[in-house]
């Protein structure tokens, strides 16, 4: 029996089965592909786990249509992508699943298990860039008041906060600044 998990603000979704929970392990093209990835591409364990989850979703989709994954056609895969989008997955997550599925079908084609690749030009949904989070003016004012400017450390901290706020530097860029980067007479940083 599958567990259901609830995502905040979304309906309950069936938790995908683990790859090891699949009944047909012997000769399973999904397991063969994952073994090939593990041996040949030396992917990180987390990447392999993600790919396994993605392919279990594909396997479950095929099973619901009474098909083997090697028998899914282009329209089936497009329906699979639509189902993923309808399930509440973020566009980036769906894009990762689509990339995994394309690689899987390239493997099946190279292995002779399919005559053509139905996922050859399967498109992932467009993902929009995440908007940067920013502080309100009131939050910045509160932050600027935090350092004790009666001490040298407080003056330094206030200067760093103001520099971050005024320039939009990333913290990594700020900590990599050198004294020669500051051009006080000209009023700029390099």
PDB file of C-alpha atoms in Angstrom:
ATOM      1  CA  UNK A   1       0.000   0.000   0.000  1.00  0.00           C
ATOM      2  CA  UNK A   2       1.381   3.382  -0.908  1.00  0.00           C
ATOM      3  CA  UNK A   3       1.598   6.181   1.568  1.00  0.00           C
ATOM      4  CA  UNK A   4       0.160   9.544   0.702  1.00  0.00           C
ATOM      5  CA  UNK A   5       1.932  12.711   1.581  1.00  0.00           C
ATOM      6  CA  UNK A   6       0.491  16.158   1.648  1.00  0.00           C
ATOM      7  CA  UNK A   7       2.362  19.069   0.206  1.00  0.00           C
ATOM      8  CA  UNK A   8       1.615  22.420   1.820  1.00  0.00           C
ATOM      9  CA  UNK A   9      -1.284  24.053   0.017  1.00  0.00           C
ATOM     10  CA  UNK A  10      -1.777  21.106  -2.326  1.00  0.00           C
ATOM     11  CA  UNK A  11      -3.878  17.976  -2.468  1.00  0.00           C
ATOM     12  CA  UNK A  12      -2.520  14.664  -1.222  1.00  0.00           C
ATOM     13  CA  UNK A  13      -0.239  12.919  -3.709  1.00  0.00           C
ATOM     14  CA  UNK A  14       0.701   9.258  -3.722  1.00  0.00           C
ATOM     15  CA  UNK A  15       4.333   8.835  -2.740  1.00  0.00           C
ATOM     16  CA  UNK A  16       6.264   7.200  -5.595  1.00  0.00           C
ATOM     17  CA  UNK A  17       7.358   3.647  -5.030  1.00  0.00           C
ATOM     18  CA  UNK A  18      11.046   3.071  -4.479  1.00  0.00           C
ATOM     19  CA  UNK A  19      12.859   1.458  -7.424  1.00  0.00           C
ATOM     20  CA  UNK A  20      13.502  -1.606  -5.252  1.00  0.00           C
ATOM     21  CA  UNK A  21       9.725  -1.914  -4.643  1.00  0.00           C
ATOM     22  CA  UNK A  22       9.059  -2.596  -8.329  1.00  0.00           C
ATOM     23  CA  UNK A  23       7.885  -6.138  -8.955  1.00  0.00           C
ATOM     24  CA  UNK A  24       9.614  -6.764 -12.301  1.00  0.00           C
ATOM     25  CA  UNK A  25      13.274  -6.302 -11.354  1.00  0.00           C
ATOM     26  CA  UNK A  26      14.731  -8.928 -13.693  1.00  0.00           C
ATOM     27  CA  UNK A  27      15.115  -7.550 -17.213  1.00  0.00           C
ATOM     28  CA  UNK A  28      13.573  -4.228 -16.266  1.00  0.00           C
ATOM     29  CA  UNK A  29      14.881  -1.550 -18.665  1.00  0.00           C
ATOM     30  CA  UNK A  30      14.682   1.061 -15.897  1.00  0.00           C
ATOM     31  CA  UNK A  31      16.990  -0.965 -13.674  1.00  0.00           C
ATOM     32  CA  UNK A  32      19.295  -1.621 -16.640  1.00  0.00           C
ATOM     33  CA  UNK A  33      19.488   2.116 -17.370  1.00  0.00           C
ATOM     34  CA  UNK A  34      20.181   2.996 -13.743  1.00  0.00           C
ATOM     35  CA  UNK A  35      22.886   0.317 -13.573  1.00  0.00           C
ATOM     36  CA  UNK A  36      24.416   1.705 -16.754  1.00  0.00           C
ATOM     37  CA  UNK A  37      24.395   5.225 -15.315  1.00  0.00           C
ATOM     38  CA  UNK A  38      25.947   4.027 -12.085  1.00  0.00           C
ATOM     39  CA  UNK A  39      28.707   2.103 -13.837  1.00  0.00           C
ATOM     40  CA  UNK A  40      29.394   4.279 -16.845  1.00  0.00           C
ATOM     41  CA  UNK A  41      28.720   7.869 -15.888  1.00  0.00           C
ATOM     42  CA  UNK A  42      29.677   7.681 -12.216  1.00  0.00           C
ATOM     43  CA  UNK A  43      26.876   9.995 -11.154  1.00  0.00           C
ATOM     44  CA  UNK A  44      26.437  11.141  -7.583  1.00  0.00           C
ATOM     45  CA  UNK A  45      24.224   8.988  -5.378  1.00  0.00           C
ATOM     46  CA  UNK A  46      21.641  11.772  -5.029  1.00  0.00           C
ATOM     47  CA  UNK A  47      21.444  12.173  -8.813  1.00  0.00           C
ATOM     48  CA  UNK A  48      20.894   8.445  -9.257  1.00  0.00           C
ATOM     49  CA  UNK A  49      18.211   8.508  -6.570  1.00  0.00           C
ATOM     50  CA  UNK A  50      16.443  11.383  -8.335  1.00  0.00           C
ATOM     51  CA  UNK A  51      16.642   9.615 -11.695  1.00  0.00           C
ATOM     52  CA  UNK A  52      15.292   6.430 -10.098  1.00  0.00           C
ATOM     53  CA  UNK A  53      12.315   8.336  -8.668  1.00  0.00           C
ATOM     54  CA  UNK A  54      11.701  10.002 -12.020  1.00  0.00           C
ATOM     55  CA  UNK A  55      11.743   6.693 -13.855  1.00  0.00           C
ATOM     56  CA  UNK A  56       9.488   5.052 -11.274  1.00  0.00           C
ATOM     57  CA  UNK A  57       6.976   7.804 -12.060  1.00  0.00           C
ATOM     58  CA  UNK A  58       7.319   6.918 -15.751  1.00  0.00           C
ATOM     59  CA  UNK A  59       6.948   3.211 -14.970  1.00  0.00           C
ATOM     60  CA  UNK A  60       3.829   3.858 -12.895  1.00  0.00           C
ATOM     61  CA  UNK A  61       2.404   5.979 -15.713  1.00  0.00           C
ATOM     62  CA  UNK A  62       3.037   3.183 -18.244  1.00  0.00           C
ATOM     63  CA  UNK A  63       1.592   0.579 -15.893  1.00  0.00           C
ATOM     64  CA  UNK A  64      -1.589   2.647 -15.476  1.00  0.00           C
ATOM     65  CA  UNK A  65      -1.955   2.510 -19.277  1.00  0.00           C
ATOM     66  CA  UNK A  66      -1.228  -1.241 -19.357  1.00  0.00           C
ATOM     67  CA  UNK A  67       1.952  -0.621 -21.360  1.00  0.00           C
ATOM     68  CA  UNK A  68       5.623  -1.293 -20.855  1.00  0.00           C
ATOM     69  CA  UNK A  69       7.849   1.798 -20.809  1.00  0.00           C
ATOM     70  CA  UNK A  70       9.439   0.605 -24.047  1.00  0.00           C
ATOM     71  CA  UNK A  71       5.996   0.753 -25.713  1.00  0.00           C
ATOM     72  CA  UNK A  72       5.148   4.346 -24.769  1.00  0.00           C
ATOM     73  CA  UNK A  73       4.820   6.642 -27.767  1.00  0.00           C
ATOM     74  CA  UNK A  74       5.268  10.337 -28.236  1.00  0.00           C
ATOM     75  CA  UNK A  75       1.678  11.181 -27.271  1.00  0.00           C
ATOM     76  CA  UNK A  76       1.955   9.023 -24.168  1.00  0.00           C
ATOM     77  CA  UNK A  77       5.061  10.918 -23.083  1.00  0.00           C
ATOM     78  CA  UNK A  78       3.367  14.261 -23.715  1.00  0.00           C
ATOM     79  CA  UNK A  79       0.453  13.077 -21.554  1.00  0.00           C
ATOM     80  CA  UNK A  80       2.992  12.031 -18.907  1.00  0.00           C
ATOM     81  CA  UNK A  81       4.464  15.548 -18.867  1.00  0.00           C
ATOM     82  CA  UNK A  82       0.961  17.048 -18.629  1.00  0.00           C
ATOM     83  CA  UNK A  83       0.196  14.746 -15.693  1.00  0.00           C
ATOM     84  CA  UNK A  84       3.386  15.845 -13.948  1.00  0.00           C
ATOM     85  CA  UNK A  85       2.474  19.499 -14.410  1.00  0.00           C
ATOM     86  CA  UNK A  86      -1.032  18.803 -13.140  1.00  0.00           C
ATOM     87  CA  UNK A  87       0.323  17.047 -10.049  1.00  0.00           C
ATOM     88  CA  UNK A  88       1.774  20.280  -8.712  1.00  0.00           C
ATOM     89  CA  UNK A  89       5.451  19.653  -9.480  1.00  0.00           C
ATOM     90  CA  UNK A  90       7.458  22.802 -10.116  1.00  0.00           C
ATOM     91  CA  UNK A  91       8.442  23.425 -13.758  1.00  0.00           C
ATOM     92  CA  UNK A  92      12.114  22.865 -12.885  1.00  0.00           C
ATOM     93  CA  UNK A  93      11.306  19.473 -11.383  1.00  0.00           C
ATOM     94  CA  UNK A  94       9.287  18.498 -14.450  1.00  0.00           C
ATOM     95  CA  UNK A  95      12.174  19.672 -16.656  1.00  0.00           C
ATOM     96  CA  UNK A  96      14.532  17.370 -14.730  1.00  0.00           C
ATOM     97  CA  UNK A  97      12.129  14.441 -15.207  1.00  0.00           C
ATOM     98  CA  UNK A  98      11.901  15.185 -18.950  1.00  0.00           C
ATOM     99  CA  UNK A  99      15.706  15.304 -19.242  1.00  0.00           C
ATOM    100  CA  UNK A 100      15.917  11.968 -17.442  1.00  0.00           C
ATOM    101  CA  UNK A 101      13.260  10.433 -19.713  1.00  0.00           C
ATOM    102  CA  UNK A 102      15.093  11.660 -22.831  1.00  0.00           C
ATOM    103  CA  UNK A 103      18.294  10.020 -21.609  1.00  0.00           C
ATOM    104  CA  UNK A 104      16.419   6.833 -20.765  1.00  0.00           C
ATOM    105  CA  UNK A 105      14.966   6.544 -24.266  1.00  0.00           C
ATOM    106  CA  UNK A 106      18.372   7.287 -25.828  1.00  0.00           C
ATOM    107  CA  UNK A 107      19.637   4.323 -23.798  1.00  0.00           C
ATOM    108  CA  UNK A 108      16.753   2.119 -24.987  1.00  0.00           C
ATOM    109  CA  UNK A 109      17.431   3.123 -28.607  1.00  0.00           C
ATOM    110  CA  UNK A 110      21.160   2.402 -28.318  1.00  0.00           C
ATOM    111  CA  UNK A 111      20.353  -0.919 -26.623  1.00  0.00           C
ATOM    112  CA  UNK A 112      17.962  -1.879 -29.431  1.00  0.00           C
ATOM    113  CA  UNK A 113      14.894  -2.000 -27.170  1.00  0.00           C
ATOM    114  CA  UNK A 114      13.026   0.654 -29.179  1.00  0.00           C
ATOM    115  CA  UNK A 115      13.063   1.313 -32.928  1.00  0.00           C
ATOM    116  CA  UNK A 116      12.857   5.086 -32.532  1.00  0.00           C
ATOM    117  CA  UNK A 117      13.153   7.547 -29.683  1.00  0.00           C
ATOM    118  CA  UNK A 118       9.704   8.937 -28.759  1.00  0.00           C
ATOM    119  CA  UNK A 119      11.333  11.388 -26.338  1.00  0.00           C
ATOM    120  CA  UNK A 120      13.825  12.722 -28.882  1.00  0.00           C
ATOM    121  CA  UNK A 121      12.550  16.285 -28.890  1.00  0.00           C
ATOM    122  CA  UNK A 122      10.183  16.063 -25.931  1.00  0.00           C
ATOM    123  CA  UNK A 123       9.966  19.536 -24.475  1.00  0.00           C
ATOM    124  CA  UNK A 124       9.973  20.412 -20.835  1.00  0.00           C
ATOM    125  CA  UNK A 125       7.764  23.236 -19.624  1.00  0.00           C
ATOM    126  CA  UNK A 126       9.482  26.563 -19.444  1.00  0.00           C
ATOM    127  CA  UNK A 127      10.639  27.409 -15.993  1.00  0.00           C
ATOM    128  CA  UNK A 128      10.723  30.973 -14.948  1.00  0.00           C
ATOM    129  CA  UNK A 129      13.723  32.322 -13.073  1.00  0.00           C
ATOM    130  CA  UNK A 130      13.252  32.645  -9.353  1.00  0.00           C
ATOM    131  CA  UNK A 131      12.871  36.251  -8.361  1.00  0.00           C
ATOM    132  CA  UNK A 132      15.438  37.443  -5.867  1.00  0.00           C
ATOM    133  CA  UNK A 133      14.205  38.011  -2.353  1.00  0.00           C
ATOM    134  CA  UNK A 134      14.803  41.475  -0.995  1.00  0.00           C
ATOM    135  CA  UNK A 135      14.351  43.426   2.201  1.00  0.00           C
ATOM    136  CA  UNK A 136      11.867  46.231   2.619  1.00  0.00           C
ATOM    137  CA  UNK A 137      13.164  49.716   3.395  1.00  0.00           C
ATOM    138  CA  UNK A 138      11.971  49.327   6.996  1.00  0.00           C
ATOM    139  CA  UNK A 139      13.858  46.011   7.314  1.00  0.00           C
ATOM    140  CA  UNK A 140      17.029  47.639   5.970  1.00  0.00           C
ATOM    141  CA  UNK A 141      16.666  50.500   8.466  1.00  0.00           C
ATOM    142  CA  UNK A 142      16.354  48.001  11.333  1.00  0.00           C
ATOM    143  CA  UNK A 143      19.384  46.095  10.038  1.00  0.00           C
ATOM    144  CA  UNK A 144      21.485  49.256   9.744  1.00  0.00           C
ATOM    145  CA  UNK A 145      20.705  50.170  13.353  1.00  0.00           C
ATOM    146  CA  UNK A 146      22.008  46.854  14.715  1.00  0.00           C
ATOM    147  CA  UNK A 147      25.785  47.467  14.778  1.00  0.00           C
ATOM    148  CA  UNK A 148      27.136  49.473  17.724  1.00  0.00           C
ATOM    149  CA  UNK A 149      28.892  52.297  15.851  1.00  0.00           C
ATOM    150  CA  UNK A 150      30.693  53.411  19.032  1.00  0.00           C
ATOM    151  CA  UNK A 151      33.105  50.493  18.522  1.00  0.00           C
ATOM    152  CA  UNK A 152      35.481  49.738  15.658  1.00  0.00           C
ATOM    153  CA  UNK A 153      33.785  46.385  14.992  1.00  0.00           C
ATOM    154  CA  UNK A 154      30.387  48.104  14.887  1.00  0.00           C
ATOM    155  CA  UNK A 155      31.642  50.695  12.383  1.00  0.00           C
ATOM    156  CA  UNK A 156      33.056  47.877  10.244  1.00  0.00           C
ATOM    157  CA  UNK A 157      29.806  45.909  10.375  1.00  0.00           C
ATOM    158  CA  UNK A 158      27.698  48.960   9.537  1.00  0.00           C
ATOM    159  CA  UNK A 159      30.007  49.747   6.603  1.00  0.00           C
ATOM    160  CA  UNK A 160      29.704  46.204   5.267  1.00  0.00           C
ATOM    161  CA  UNK A 161      25.907  46.259   5.569  1.00  0.00           C
ATOM    162  CA  UNK A 162      25.696  49.625   3.811  1.00  0.00           C
ATOM    163  CA  UNK A 163      28.060  48.403   1.097  1.00  0.00           C
ATOM    164  CA  UNK A 164      25.923  45.318   0.488  1.00  0.00           C
ATOM    165  CA  UNK A 165      22.757  47.417   0.407  1.00  0.00           C
ATOM    166  CA  UNK A 166      24.122  50.183  -1.821  1.00  0.00           C
ATOM    167  CA  UNK A 167      25.933  48.019  -4.372  1.00  0.00           C
ATOM    168  CA  UNK A 168      23.942  44.784  -4.534  1.00  0.00           C
ATOM    169  CA  UNK A 169      27.115  42.759  -4.086  1.00  0.00           C
ATOM    170  CA  UNK A 170      26.822  39.118  -3.157  1.00  0.00           C
ATOM    171  CA  UNK A 171      28.390  38.162   0.158  1.00  0.00           C
ATOM    172  CA  UNK A 172      31.006  36.091  -1.692  1.00  0.00           C
ATOM    173  CA  UNK A 173      31.927  39.167  -3.757  1.00  0.00           C
ATOM    174  CA  UNK A 174      32.100  41.323  -0.634  1.00  0.00           C
ATOM    175  CA  UNK A 175      34.464  39.007   1.233  1.00  0.00           C
ATOM    176  CA  UNK A 176      36.737  38.726  -1.805  1.00  0.00           C
ATOM    177  CA  UNK A 177      37.259  42.510  -2.015  1.00  0.00           C
ATOM    178  CA  UNK A 178      40.840  43.659  -1.575  1.00  0.00           C
ATOM    179  CA  UNK A 179      41.935  47.071  -0.207  1.00  0.00           C
ATOM    180  CA  UNK A 180      43.126  48.037  -3.691  1.00  0.00           C
ATOM    181  CA  UNK A 181      39.555  47.468  -4.954  1.00  0.00           C
ATOM    182  CA  UNK A 182      38.444  50.625  -3.138  1.00  0.00           C
ATOM    183  CA  UNK A 183      38.989  53.893  -5.006  1.00  0.00           C
ATOM    184  CA  UNK A 184      37.830  56.520  -2.506  1.00  0.00           C
ATOM    185  CA  UNK A 185      38.999  59.505  -4.567  1.00  0.00           C
ATOM    186  CA  UNK A 186      36.970  58.383  -7.606  1.00  0.00           C
ATOM    187  CA  UNK A 187      34.087  56.934  -5.534  1.00  0.00           C
ATOM    188  CA  UNK A 188      33.915  53.394  -6.877  1.00  0.00           C
ATOM    189  CA  UNK A 189      34.865  49.752  -6.251  1.00  0.00           C
ATOM    190  CA  UNK A 190      36.495  47.369  -8.715  1.00  0.00           C
TER     191      UNK A 190
END
